[in-house]
C-alpha cells in the first residue's frame, strides 16, 4: 500500500487535522543546515499525535555532525522507531549500526547514486541498510523498475541545485540565521524572455514534477505549495518576532528597575518628562509609516516601566 | 601552494609545463567528466604519451572520471586500468561504485576525491580514506576554510581559484540546464534582479589565504571549454600564489590580491565579449 507523507521544516505550522491526512511526517530539510530539527520539534509532532516520523538531515559540516548524532540518539528515546533521511555519507556510515533506526538515502546524493549501475547500487543499499531511496525523478524510477529498489517519491518539486549561501540571508548556511526565508514559502524565478520557471525553496532550486504511479514507489512525500501554508509560515515568523520583543521588553524593564533604584537612593522623582519626550521622539522618528503607532505603544511601555519603578520605591 | 591545471592537447600541455604548473589533469571525450565542451586528448595513447612528457619533468598527471554513469562504467574502469599500467599518477573520482571497483582490482593509484562527492566533514573524509584509500580531497566550492579545518587534517586537500569559477552551486553537481560558459544559468538574472548568491570576491580571497595557512597544497584551475580563458586564469592564479607567499598577513594579501584581480577583470571582460560567456 502506498504510504502518504508530508514534508515539513521546523518552521512550518500545520493543524493536527491536516496532519491526520498523512501517514507520516518528515521534519527537517535535506538542503539547509539551519533547518535541522530540534528535539522539541520531534516532541511537538508526537504531542500532535504523529506516529511515524522521518527526520530529514542535510549535508553536514563537522559542527553539525555531532549535533545531528545527538538529535538522533535523543529522538530514539522518545520514539522507539524513527527514520533518518540522510545524504551525508559520513552520517550514513556512522548511523548504520544504530538499532531502531531506518535509513533513507536522500537527495541530492540519491540523484548521484541512482546513476550507478543497478548491481552496485543494490550492494551499497544493502551495505548501508538503506530502506528507501528518496527521489523526485520519474525517469530514474522507471529505469530501475525491475531492480527491486523501494522508492519514496517527493513532489511537486524536483531538485535542481543548491547553494550553501542562503539567497534570503546572503550568507553561508552555518551562520546565525534570522529565517528570512519564512517571508516566502516558495519563490518563482523567471528568466527574462523565457517561460520556464525555477522554484526557490529555502536554499535549494527546483522545477515542478508530478507524482507517478510505479510499483517501486512505496511512499509519496508532499510539499505543500499553496498560499494558505504561506500564511501559516508568516504567523510563525510573527511568533519569532514576538518572542524577541518580549525578551527585549523584559530586559528593558530590568534595566529601568535598576534606574528606579538609583533614583530612590538619590531621592529623584520617577517621572522625567524631558527623558520621556526624548524617548518618544527618537522612536517615532525611526519610521515614516508607523511613527504614530510606535509612539502609542511606547507611551504604554513607559507607563508600565514607571509602575515598575514606583513598585520599587514604595 | 602549487597549481593543478587541466590540459586537453599537447599544445596546452607544452604551454603550462613551460609556465610552471606542478600538476596536470585531463579527460577523454567518451568518459563523462563534468565539464561540457572542454578540449580532450583524442585517445588513451595520447594520454600515455602526455604522461611520458610530464614524467620527464618530474611532475604529476591525473585522469578525470568524475561524472560517470552506469553506461560508461566498464569503459571507464578499463581506461583506468590501462592508464594505471602505463604509469599515470592517479585519478579524480566521484562515483562510489568506481572506487569500489578500483579497490577490488587491487591497485592503489593516487586517488583524488572529486568536489562533486559532497564531502563536507571529516567523518565523510575519513570514510573515503579508510575504505577507498583516498589521498586527497577537492574541497567543495561552498565550504569555508574554518569548516574545512578537520578535513584538511584528515587528508591532503585542493581548492579551486573560486573567484573565477563559474558555478554557484555548492559543489558543482547541479541539474540546472547548463551547457558550458555561454548558458551558465546560475549566473543569470531572474525576476529582473535576483541572482543566485555566491561568496564575494573578498570572501573568496580571504578563504584562499586561510586554506593556504591551514595547509591546502594545491590550487586547482577548473577546466574551461575556452583555452584562452584557461590560460588567463592560470596566469592570474600564478600571480596570486606569489602574492600569497609574499604577504605578511591576511589583510596585506587581500589588499594586493584585490587590486591585482581588478586588473584581470578587464581582460575577462574582453574575453567575455569575444566568446559570449557570462563573467
XYZ file of C-alpha atoms in Angstrom:
593
model
C 0.000 0.000 0.000
C 1.226 3.486 -0.867
C 2.209 5.479 2.202
C 1.451 9.213 2.131
C 3.864 11.581 3.834
C 4.211 15.323 4.181
C 7.496 17.273 4.298
C 7.696 19.997 6.943
C 10.539 22.150 8.190
C 10.767 23.008 11.903
C 9.353 26.429 10.989
C 6.158 25.120 9.419
C 2.929 25.114 11.355
C 0.097 22.828 10.351
C -3.073 21.835 12.204
C -3.419 18.362 13.685
C -6.500 17.869 11.490
C -4.380 18.406 8.389
C -1.632 16.178 9.732
C -4.141 13.364 10.099
C -4.457 13.226 6.300
C -0.918 11.804 6.182
C 0.557 8.501 7.338
C 3.945 10.036 8.085
C 5.609 13.394 8.721
C 9.071 14.392 7.509
C 10.610 17.079 9.684
C 13.767 18.992 8.736
C 15.461 19.658 5.435
C 17.851 17.796 3.161
C 19.301 21.098 1.997
C 19.601 23.675 4.766
C 21.636 23.066 7.924
C 19.687 25.768 9.756
C 16.578 23.631 9.393
C 17.903 20.590 11.242
C 15.074 19.925 13.721
C 15.477 20.176 17.456
C 14.295 17.520 19.861
C 11.427 19.877 20.805
C 10.175 19.642 17.195
C 10.005 15.841 17.460
C 8.173 16.118 20.805
C 5.708 18.634 19.291
C 4.885 16.225 16.463
C 4.459 13.378 18.913
C 2.137 15.539 21.013
C 0.114 16.303 17.896
C -0.472 12.585 17.528
C 2.016 11.853 14.754
C 3.024 8.203 14.974
C 5.515 7.919 12.117
C 8.316 10.469 11.910
C 11.178 10.857 9.454
C 13.968 13.283 10.326
C 15.385 14.970 7.218
C 19.046 15.905 7.505
C 21.245 17.932 5.150
C 24.901 17.615 4.157
C 26.765 18.239 7.376
C 29.824 20.223 8.319
C 31.840 18.944 11.282
C 29.948 21.382 13.517
C 26.567 19.990 12.562
C 27.657 16.367 12.550
C 27.753 15.806 16.310
C 24.600 17.896 16.776
C 22.778 15.556 14.382
C 24.065 12.371 16.038
C 22.875 13.749 19.399
C 19.457 14.545 17.906
C 19.128 11.017 16.511
C 20.011 9.414 19.841
C 17.625 11.679 21.776
C 14.838 11.054 19.253
C 15.160 7.315 19.779
C 14.458 7.835 23.480
C 11.147 9.468 22.579
C 10.084 7.308 19.646
C 11.207 3.704 19.529
C 11.313 3.580 15.723
C 12.495 6.529 13.703
C 13.601 7.136 10.130
C 16.527 9.306 9.093
C 16.559 10.769 5.627
C 20.284 11.306 5.112
C 22.520 12.452 2.280
C 25.823 12.655 4.109
C 27.964 9.565 3.579
C 29.798 10.100 6.875
C 26.482 10.217 8.729
C 25.044 7.201 6.905
C 28.183 5.206 7.689
C 28.052 6.240 11.344
C 24.343 5.521 11.974
C 24.036 2.278 10.035
C 24.675 0.252 13.206
C 22.171 2.091 15.429
C 19.219 -0.108 16.355
C 15.678 1.172 15.873
C 16.763 3.386 13.029
C 15.717 3.155 9.402
C 17.882 4.980 6.890
C 16.641 6.637 3.701
C 19.038 7.791 1.013
C 18.124 11.431 0.471
C 18.507 13.970 -2.296
C 20.914 15.277 -3.632
C 23.175 12.228 -3.069
C 20.435 9.887 -4.298
C 20.482 11.723 -7.656
C 24.092 10.677 -7.869
C 23.759 7.080 -6.645
C 20.808 6.349 -8.933
C 23.130 6.801 -11.885
C 25.304 3.897 -10.743
C 24.869 0.505 -12.318
C 21.900 -1.218 -10.586
C 24.003 -4.109 -9.271
C 26.439 -1.807 -7.448
C 23.602 0.386 -6.240
C 21.835 -2.570 -4.658
C 25.051 -3.651 -2.942
C 25.539 -0.223 -1.404
C 21.909 -0.008 -0.318
C 22.328 -3.336 1.454
C 25.674 -2.412 2.994
C 24.320 0.824 4.451
C 20.965 -0.733 5.447
C 19.051 1.748 3.303
C 15.320 1.144 3.377
C 14.113 3.580 0.715
C 15.805 5.699 -1.918
C 14.362 9.198 -1.971
C 13.901 10.655 -5.387
C 11.862 13.070 -7.458
C 12.955 11.752 -10.862
C 10.300 9.734 -12.647
C 12.850 8.739 -15.287
C 15.153 7.143 -12.730
C 12.383 5.158 -11.041
C 11.279 3.829 -14.416
C 14.838 2.922 -15.352
C 15.192 0.898 -12.153
C 11.698 -0.581 -12.127
C 12.999 -4.159 -12.261
C 15.811 -3.657 -9.766
C 13.686 -4.314 -6.674
C 14.571 -0.995 -5.097
C 11.988 0.809 -2.980
C 11.466 4.488 -3.600
C 9.968 7.348 -1.715
C 8.868 9.927 -4.259
C 8.974 13.667 -3.491
C 6.597 16.046 -5.274
C 5.614 18.597 -6.618
C 9.216 19.831 -6.733
C 12.153 18.157 -8.461
C 15.621 19.076 -7.191
C 17.900 21.033 -9.497
C 20.532 22.816 -7.487
C 21.558 24.074 -4.081
C 23.658 26.881 -2.694
C 25.035 26.869 0.836
C 24.944 30.628 0.623
C 21.361 31.377 1.503
C 19.516 33.554 -1.025
C 17.490 35.105 1.800
C 20.215 35.649 4.372
C 23.006 36.290 1.847
C 25.424 34.312 3.987
C 26.544 30.745 4.451
C 24.026 28.313 5.968
C 26.038 27.637 9.077
C 25.992 31.291 10.138
C 23.421 32.635 12.593
C 20.107 32.578 10.744
C 17.255 35.050 11.035
C 14.945 32.831 8.983
C 14.176 35.453 6.351
C 13.064 32.584 4.114
C 9.909 32.486 6.224
C 8.610 35.502 4.325
C 8.064 33.278 1.328
C 7.034 29.645 1.263
C 8.301 29.457 -2.277
C 9.739 31.943 -4.784
C 9.063 31.625 -8.503
C 12.101 32.616 -10.554
C 11.774 33.532 -14.196
C 14.479 34.494 -16.617
C 13.535 37.415 -18.863
C 12.199 36.196 -22.189
C 11.782 32.586 -21.068
C 8.707 30.763 -19.875
C 10.203 28.020 -17.732
C 10.098 28.674 -14.018
C 12.595 27.695 -11.340
C 11.246 27.386 -7.819
C 13.333 28.530 -4.889
C 12.585 26.949 -1.549
C 14.913 27.882 1.316
C 18.367 27.466 -0.258
C 17.525 24.929 -2.976
C 16.236 25.273 -6.527
C 13.629 23.034 -8.135
C 11.409 22.508 -11.133
C 7.888 21.159 -10.928
C 7.136 17.459 -11.114
C 4.062 15.318 -10.666
C 3.506 12.183 -8.569
C 3.722 9.000 -10.589
C 2.310 5.544 -10.061
C 5.085 2.997 -10.435
C 5.169 -0.195 -8.409
C 8.578 0.546 -6.818
C 7.272 3.765 -5.305
C 6.203 2.786 -1.822
C 5.703 6.271 -0.496
C 4.915 9.769 -1.737
C 6.186 12.847 0.081
C 4.267 16.058 -0.459
C 5.500 19.589 -0.011
C 2.565 21.996 0.260
C 2.933 24.946 -2.066
C -0.368 26.803 -1.549
C -0.827 30.308 -0.144
C -2.667 29.112 2.963
C 0.555 27.459 4.022
C 2.355 30.740 3.445
C 0.041 32.433 5.971
C 0.988 29.756 8.499
C 4.672 30.422 7.854
C 4.199 34.160 8.268
C 2.378 33.523 11.527
C 5.368 31.507 12.656
C 7.539 34.495 11.810
C 5.298 36.674 13.982
C 5.790 34.124 16.780
C 9.565 34.511 16.443
C 9.319 38.324 16.407
C 7.003 38.255 19.456
C 9.458 36.117 21.317
C 12.240 38.632 20.539
C 10.057 41.628 21.514
C 9.010 40.083 24.824
C 12.545 39.131 25.840
C 13.800 42.635 24.920
C 10.929 44.203 26.864
C 11.866 42.112 29.876
C 15.433 43.367 29.541
C 14.103 46.939 29.308
C 12.015 46.506 32.463
C 15.000 45.054 34.347
C 17.226 47.955 33.264
C 14.540 50.515 34.173
C 14.181 48.863 37.581
C 17.885 49.474 38.223
C 17.418 53.136 37.238
C 14.468 53.259 39.678
C 16.726 52.011 42.478
C 19.314 54.732 41.738
C 16.538 57.359 41.612
C 15.313 56.138 45.000
C 18.787 56.417 46.559
C 19.206 59.935 45.181
C 15.616 60.974 46.073
C 14.821 61.736 42.440
C 11.227 61.647 41.048
C 10.291 58.598 38.952
C 8.627 60.643 36.223
C 11.066 62.515 33.999
C 9.128 64.467 31.332
C 12.183 65.537 29.375
C 13.556 61.986 29.119
C 10.146 60.508 28.184
C 9.692 63.094 25.407
C 13.192 62.348 24.159
C 12.458 58.583 24.018
C 9.130 59.056 22.226
C 10.602 61.416 19.613
C 13.511 59.080 18.962
C 11.212 56.104 18.453
C 8.687 57.833 16.187
C 11.428 59.375 14.027
C 12.634 55.865 13.085
C 9.788 55.289 10.655
C 7.515 57.384 8.489
C 4.958 54.607 8.116
C 4.181 53.562 11.659
C 5.513 56.503 13.726
C 2.131 57.250 15.341
C 1.511 53.570 16.215
C 5.000 53.151 17.672
C 4.529 56.304 19.782
C 1.251 54.926 21.215
C 2.869 51.587 22.093
C 5.856 53.310 23.670
C 3.612 55.563 25.787
C 2.182 52.344 27.228
C 5.654 50.841 27.724
C 6.841 53.985 29.538
C 3.705 53.953 31.699
C 4.302 50.327 32.691
C 8.014 50.987 33.264
C 7.088 53.854 35.592
C 4.798 51.479 37.511
C 7.705 49.044 37.930
C 9.980 51.844 39.165
C 7.262 53.043 41.559
C 6.778 49.498 42.897
C 10.446 49.552 43.696
C 10.175 52.808 45.594
C 7.207 52.020 47.812
C 50.864 26.125 -2.883
C 51.163 24.648 -6.387
C 48.907 24.811 -9.410
C 46.992 21.915 -10.926
C 45.657 22.663 -14.389
C 43.517 20.828 -16.919
C 45.035 20.008 -20.331
C 43.412 18.647 -23.467
C 46.126 18.844 -26.105
C 49.910 18.665 -26.448
C 49.972 22.368 -27.257
C 48.261 23.190 -23.961
C 50.496 20.759 -22.082
C 53.639 22.339 -23.511
C 52.395 25.796 -22.601
C 51.513 25.002 -18.972
C 54.670 22.919 -18.440
C 56.751 25.876 -19.593
C 54.805 28.227 -17.326
C 55.446 26.124 -14.223
C 52.267 24.166 -13.429
C 53.007 21.406 -10.909
C 50.157 19.021 -11.657
C 48.040 18.274 -14.718
C 44.741 16.558 -15.294
C 42.798 15.529 -18.324
C 39.702 13.738 -19.523
C 38.556 11.730 -22.516
C 35.516 12.671 -24.545
C 33.882 9.236 -24.185
C 34.101 9.279 -20.395
C 31.852 11.904 -18.783
C 33.849 14.244 -16.586
C 31.524 17.075 -15.745
C 32.517 19.962 -17.988
C 30.869 20.037 -21.389
C 32.854 21.025 -24.434
C 36.327 21.029 -22.899
C 39.190 20.076 -25.156
C 40.289 16.488 -24.567
C 43.080 14.261 -25.769
C 41.912 12.189 -28.710
C 42.530 8.785 -27.184
C 44.192 6.875 -24.384
C 47.502 6.632 -26.302
C 47.793 10.413 -26.450
C 47.297 10.498 -22.675
C 50.040 7.904 -22.203
C 52.339 9.986 -24.423
C 51.451 13.125 -22.448
C 52.238 11.233 -19.249
C 55.765 10.450 -20.536
C 56.358 14.148 -21.229
C 55.077 15.110 -17.752
C 57.150 12.416 -16.042
C 60.326 13.683 -17.713
C 59.705 16.978 -15.934
C 59.047 15.095 -12.661
C 55.515 16.407 -12.429
C 52.158 14.698 -11.770
C 49.342 13.712 -14.078
C 45.789 12.710 -13.180
C 42.882 11.388 -15.183
C 39.352 12.659 -14.504
C 36.441 10.254 -14.448
C 34.164 12.106 -12.110
C 30.716 12.056 -13.609
C 30.315 8.596 -14.957
C 27.011 6.784 -15.112
C 26.249 3.087 -15.440
C 26.506 3.134 -19.245
C 30.121 4.318 -19.126
C 31.188 2.160 -16.183
C 33.015 -0.637 -17.976
C 34.753 1.676 -20.425
C 35.854 3.845 -17.513
C 37.290 1.043 -15.412
C 39.129 -0.396 -18.442
C 40.601 3.042 -19.166
C 41.665 3.484 -15.548
C 43.399 0.098 -15.518
C 45.220 0.802 -18.744
C 46.365 4.252 -17.628
C 47.477 2.863 -14.279
C 49.538 0.188 -16.019
C 51.145 2.938 -18.059
C 52.238 4.944 -15.057
C 49.715 7.776 -14.766
C 49.816 9.065 -11.175
C 46.189 8.911 -10.269
C 42.522 9.560 -10.854
C 39.932 12.152 -9.926
C 36.777 10.268 -8.983
C 33.347 10.854 -7.514
C 31.475 7.615 -8.071
C 31.382 5.202 -5.147
C 30.967 2.138 -7.366
C 34.062 3.131 -9.340
C 36.050 3.491 -6.113
C 34.805 0.061 -5.049
C 35.881 -1.454 -8.367
C 39.355 0.108 -8.159
C 39.702 -1.352 -4.664
C 38.641 -4.783 -5.937
C 41.206 -4.681 -8.727
C 43.839 -4.379 -6.034
C 45.519 -1.346 -7.496
C 46.480 1.658 -5.379
C 46.749 4.757 -7.577
C 46.761 8.248 -6.071
C 43.038 8.925 -5.754
C 41.586 12.407 -5.556
C 38.006 12.641 -4.365
C 36.184 14.971 -6.712
C 34.475 18.072 -5.377
C 31.267 16.537 -6.776
C 31.364 13.916 -4.000
C 29.726 16.219 -1.451
C 32.319 15.671 1.267
C 31.635 18.386 3.831
C 33.011 16.911 7.031
C 35.976 14.974 8.372
C 33.854 11.864 9.085
C 32.980 11.604 5.400
C 36.621 12.296 4.504
C 37.693 9.522 6.840
C 35.118 7.165 5.310
C 36.639 7.654 1.856
C 40.185 7.484 3.174
C 39.725 4.263 5.148
C 37.535 2.418 2.690
C 38.883 3.583 -0.634
C 42.416 4.884 0.080
C 41.545 8.418 -0.990
C 44.698 10.500 -0.652
C 43.375 13.940 -1.483
C 40.038 15.724 -1.380
C 38.981 18.506 -3.725
C 37.076 20.766 -1.357
C 33.561 21.857 -2.289
C 33.280 25.352 -3.723
C 30.964 26.471 -0.926
C 32.728 25.340 2.202
C 34.654 27.804 4.340
C 38.253 27.234 5.483
C 37.022 27.150 9.082
C 34.524 24.419 8.217
C 37.281 22.539 6.359
C 39.884 22.575 9.135
C 39.285 18.968 10.230
C 39.091 17.733 6.623
C 42.443 19.384 5.914
C 43.880 17.497 8.899
C 42.370 14.227 7.631
C 43.643 14.258 4.039
C 45.548 16.331 1.512
C 43.274 18.970 0.004
C 42.986 21.112 -3.073
C 40.839 24.174 -3.758
C 39.624 25.948 -6.854
C 40.517 29.517 -7.677
C 36.998 30.273 -6.564
C 36.555 33.854 -7.651
C 36.987 32.743 -11.272
C 34.828 29.633 -11.060
C 31.590 29.800 -12.970
C 29.413 27.533 -10.782
C 27.306 28.976 -7.987
C 26.133 25.547 -6.847
C 27.642 24.350 -3.569
C 29.904 21.753 -5.210
C 29.341 21.909 -8.951
C 26.912 18.982 -9.093
C 23.940 20.805 -10.483
C 20.934 19.856 -12.611
C 20.083 23.295 -13.963
C 20.130 23.333 -17.720
C 23.779 24.322 -18.129
C 25.724 23.835 -21.318
C 29.068 25.436 -20.705
C 30.045 29.038 -20.024
C 27.650 30.560 -22.530
C 24.468 29.411 -20.796
C 25.515 29.221 -17.124
C 22.030 29.580 -15.580
C 23.337 30.134 -12.066
C 24.930 33.413 -13.156
C 21.840 34.791 -14.840
C 19.299 37.263 -13.513
C 15.840 36.039 -12.577
C 12.803 38.228 -11.908
C 14.931 41.103 -13.303
C 17.154 41.419 -10.215
C 17.637 38.057 -8.491
C 20.859 36.117 -8.996
C 21.943 33.037 -7.116
C 24.206 34.137 -4.315
C 27.858 33.189 -4.077
C 30.791 34.277 -1.953
C 32.044 37.781 -2.710
C 35.492 38.151 -4.239
C 36.829 39.452 -0.929
C 35.465 36.384 0.872
C 36.934 34.051 -1.742
C 40.365 35.646 -1.489
C 40.283 35.617 2.308
C 39.332 31.928 2.099
C 42.263 31.241 -0.201
C 44.672 32.845 2.268
C 43.277 30.736 5.110
C 43.288 27.492 3.101
C 46.946 28.175 2.398
C 47.655 28.813 6.081
C 45.708 25.720 7.167
C 47.752 23.532 4.835
C 45.962 23.142 1.497
C 48.675 22.409 -1.043
C 47.033 22.622 -4.454
C 45.250 25.445 -6.242
C 43.147 23.963 -8.980
C 42.192 25.663 -12.211
C 38.814 24.412 -13.370
C 38.700 23.293 -16.976
C 37.039 25.604 -19.436
C 35.934 24.905 -22.995
C 37.795 28.100 -23.866
C 41.546 27.533 -23.970
C 42.364 31.233 -23.937
C 40.312 31.659 -20.767
C 42.152 28.804 -19.034
C 45.470 30.442 -19.858
C 44.398 33.789 -18.407
C 43.073 32.124 -15.229
C 46.352 30.228 -14.944
C 48.411 33.439 -15.043
C 46.126 35.073 -12.521
C 46.470 32.047 -10.213
C 50.243 32.068 -10.576
C 50.444 35.727 -9.608
C 48.030 35.278 -6.720
C 50.210 32.489 -5.322
C 53.178 34.876 -5.479
C 51.205 37.463 -3.510
C 50.164 34.718 -1.081
C 53.758 33.690 -0.456
C 54.980 37.243 -0.017
C 52.196 38.663 2.155
C 52.866 39.222 5.850
C 49.243 38.723 6.824
C 45.698 38.255 5.514
C 44.973 41.984 5.212
C 48.102 42.588 3.184
C 47.252 39.650 0.925
C 43.727 40.938 0.478
C 44.858 44.460 -0.333
C 47.262 43.400 -3.081
C 45.251 40.493 -4.466
C 42.070 42.586 -4.751
C 43.953 45.280 -6.622
C 45.543 42.674 -8.835
C 42.343 40.763 -9.652
C 40.638 44.029 -10.642
C 43.295 44.472 -13.311
C 42.441 40.983 -14.568
C 38.727 41.870 -14.714
C 39.431 43.994 -17.770
C 40.917 41.002 -19.594
C 37.959 38.779 -18.634
C 35.546 41.453 -19.806
C 37.210 41.491 -23.231
C 37.160 37.688 -23.396
C 33.505 37.542 -22.391
C 32.621 39.864 -25.270
C 34.792 37.870 -27.674
C 33.378 34.445 -26.711
C 29.953 35.435 -25.387
C 30.151 33.974 -21.894
C 28.911 35.421 -18.614
C 31.587 36.659 -16.223
